[in-house]
Amino acid sequence: MEELRGQLVAWRRHLHMNPEVGFEEHATAAYIEAQLRRMPGLSVSRPTATSVLAVLKGGLPGRTVLLRADIDALPIHEENTFEFASQTPGVMHACGHDGHTAILLGVAQLLSGDAGRVPGEIRMIFQHAEEIGPGGAEELVMQTPLMDGVDVVTGLHLNSQLPAGVVAVKPGAFMAAPDMLELTIRGKGGHGAHPEETVDPIAVGAQVVTNLQHVVSRMVAAQDALVVSVTKFTSGTTHNVIPDTAELMGTVRTFDPALRERAPQLIERVVRGICDAHGATYDLRYEFGYRPLINTDWVAAQLKDIALDVVGADRFRDAKPTMGGEDFSAYLEKAPGAYFNVGSGSDEADSRWPHHHPRFTIDETSLETGVHMLRAAALRLARPE
Ligand SMILES: [Zn+2]
Ligand SMILES: [Zn+2]
């Protein structure tokens, strides 16, 4: 175990130093492939240019289980100063995918050394491009035979907001659908001193921003989770010119598929009404992102049992749903499964920074917790019914 611990840290630090963003993970995939090829009994392949698949056929009868780790980094400039900080300016593993990759390599190593006693078939997918739509999972699911014959799927995300070593699982709705909107408001520019001769797209846009919150608070029931955030609002050039247009972007988060379908109509009704009232026109583009991540109840229940065995009741938490999105949901369209969290936050490791923050890092003791959980999950879920 001491040896595994050192190996996990070495893998994670190498990946952390050499981050690559989605669809560009060429060196990352080559590194992962090289590690896997050292492990006996695995059949290793590249389903897409930057993803890696390792398949282990167990010596005992059983089911086919897919384990997933995402491998991509983010376009963020790292502010950590430890010796294994990113060597690539402007790119950083700020979500913990370096840890996910190390954990799945650790699981592959343990299973490969014990293949005779493994039931069924364990497929381990090192997935590219989780952070960038349309996402690597969708590509693997739709364009490769990865999911053919898979009985159940699982995977984990490290979570800096949970204490290191804690495992959190939840049945049902776990992560939201992250949909996107882009709005151009077209007014009529002119002199800042004579707004009566213009249609001011900034004033109209400001009304839109505030009134979109009425979609959340007045048009949708409080128990139906919905977030609408306008995250970009750009317009204008200087102090005495009213511009022609304003550009807005935002994100819309839901769990419920019916509400997800209805949200764009509610949003457009507000945009249309306000633009009409003020004599502006608009162009609204709405894009559906990843599906909501809904855990299969029986798989979540098994993961909870496993967690109680592996980390004990003290370190188990019933997870809360989060409005974050995850393309793990694509696998759940094809097979039952569940996604879970492993805590990676601690004061000792200064690893309580939020995900996607330039100071993000993990408490590396969480890597072992991840390996033990994921390995136990693979063995349990692959057992014949
Ligand atoms: Zn992320
Ligand atoms: Zn992530």
Tab-separated table of N, CA and C and ligand atoms in Angstrom, residues 68 70 72 74 94-97 100 130-131 156-158 175 325-326 339 355-356 360, ligand 2:
chain	number	residue	atom	x	y	z
A	68	ARG	N	-15.129	5.289	-15.003
A	68	ARG	CA	-14.747	6.452	-15.811
A	68	ARG	C	-13.945	7.468	-15.009
A	70	ASP	N	-12.189	11.412	-15.921
A	70	ASP	CA	-11.962	12.448	-16.935
A	70	ASP	C	-10.537	12.967	-16.783
A	72	ASP	N	-9.090	15.921	-18.638
A	72	ASP	CA	-8.745	17.228	-19.202
A	72	ASP	C	-8.555	18.302	-18.131
A	74	LEU	N	-8.075	22.851	-17.564
A	74	LEU	CA	-8.858	24.065	-17.837
A	74	LEU	C	-7.955	25.204	-18.314
A	94	ALA	N	-7.439	22.395	-12.552
A	94	ALA	CA	-8.081	23.138	-11.458
A	94	ALA	C	-9.410	22.515	-11.066
A	95	CYS	N	-9.658	21.276	-11.535
A	95	CYS	CA	-10.918	20.622	-11.168
A	95	CYS	C	-10.655	19.265	-10.518
A	96	GLY	N	-9.388	18.832	-10.507
A	96	GLY	CA	-9.068	17.548	-9.870
A	96	GLY	C	-9.031	16.373	-10.828
A	97	HIS	N	-9.112	16.635	-12.139
A	97	HIS	CA	-9.123	15.517	-13.092
A	97	HIS	C	-7.765	14.797	-13.116
A	100	HIS	N	-8.407	12.262	-10.576
A	100	HIS	CA	-9.292	11.197	-11.085
A	100	HIS	C	-8.496	10.200	-11.931
A	130	GLU	N	-14.074	16.689	-20.623
A	130	GLU	CA	-15.297	16.850	-19.810
A	130	GLU	C	-15.690	18.315	-19.706
A	131	GLU	N	-14.684	19.201	-19.690
A	131	GLU	CA	-14.953	20.614	-19.404
A	131	GLU	C	-15.456	21.390	-20.617
A	156	LEU	N	-16.185	8.881	-10.139
A	156	LEU	CA	-16.194	9.788	-8.984
A	156	LEU	C	-15.640	11.140	-9.371
A	157	HIS	N	-16.017	12.137	-8.570
A	157	HIS	CA	-15.398	13.448	-8.651
A	157	HIS	C	-14.858	13.805	-7.276
A	158	LEU	N	-13.595	14.210	-7.225
A	158	LEU	CA	-13.058	14.774	-5.988
A	158	LEU	C	-13.815	16.063	-5.692
A	175	MET	N	-26.679	16.040	-10.290
A	175	MET	CA	-26.085	17.228	-10.899
A	175	MET	C	-26.997	17.743	-12.008
A	325	GLY	N	-22.733	20.922	-13.635
A	325	GLY	CA	-23.038	19.945	-14.677
A	325	GLY	C	-21.896	18.961	-14.840
A	326	GLU	N	-22.161	17.838	-15.505
A	326	GLU	CA	-21.173	16.755	-15.662
A	326	GLU	C	-21.567	15.907	-16.859
A	339	TYR	N	-22.782	8.217	-9.860
A	339	TYR	CA	-21.576	9.029	-9.734
A	339	TYR	C	-21.487	9.451	-8.276
A	355	HIS	N	-13.356	24.536	-6.822
A	355	HIS	CA	-12.989	24.019	-8.143
A	355	HIS	C	-12.976	25.182	-9.148
A	356	HIS	N	-12.046	25.112	-10.081
A	356	HIS	CA	-11.850	26.112	-11.148
A	356	HIS	C	-11.206	27.394	-10.599
A	360	PHE	N	-6.672	26.106	-6.770
A	360	PHE	CA	-7.222	24.779	-6.488
A	360	PHE	C	-6.113	23.723	-6.387
B	2	ZN	ZN	-14.525	18.275	-13.002
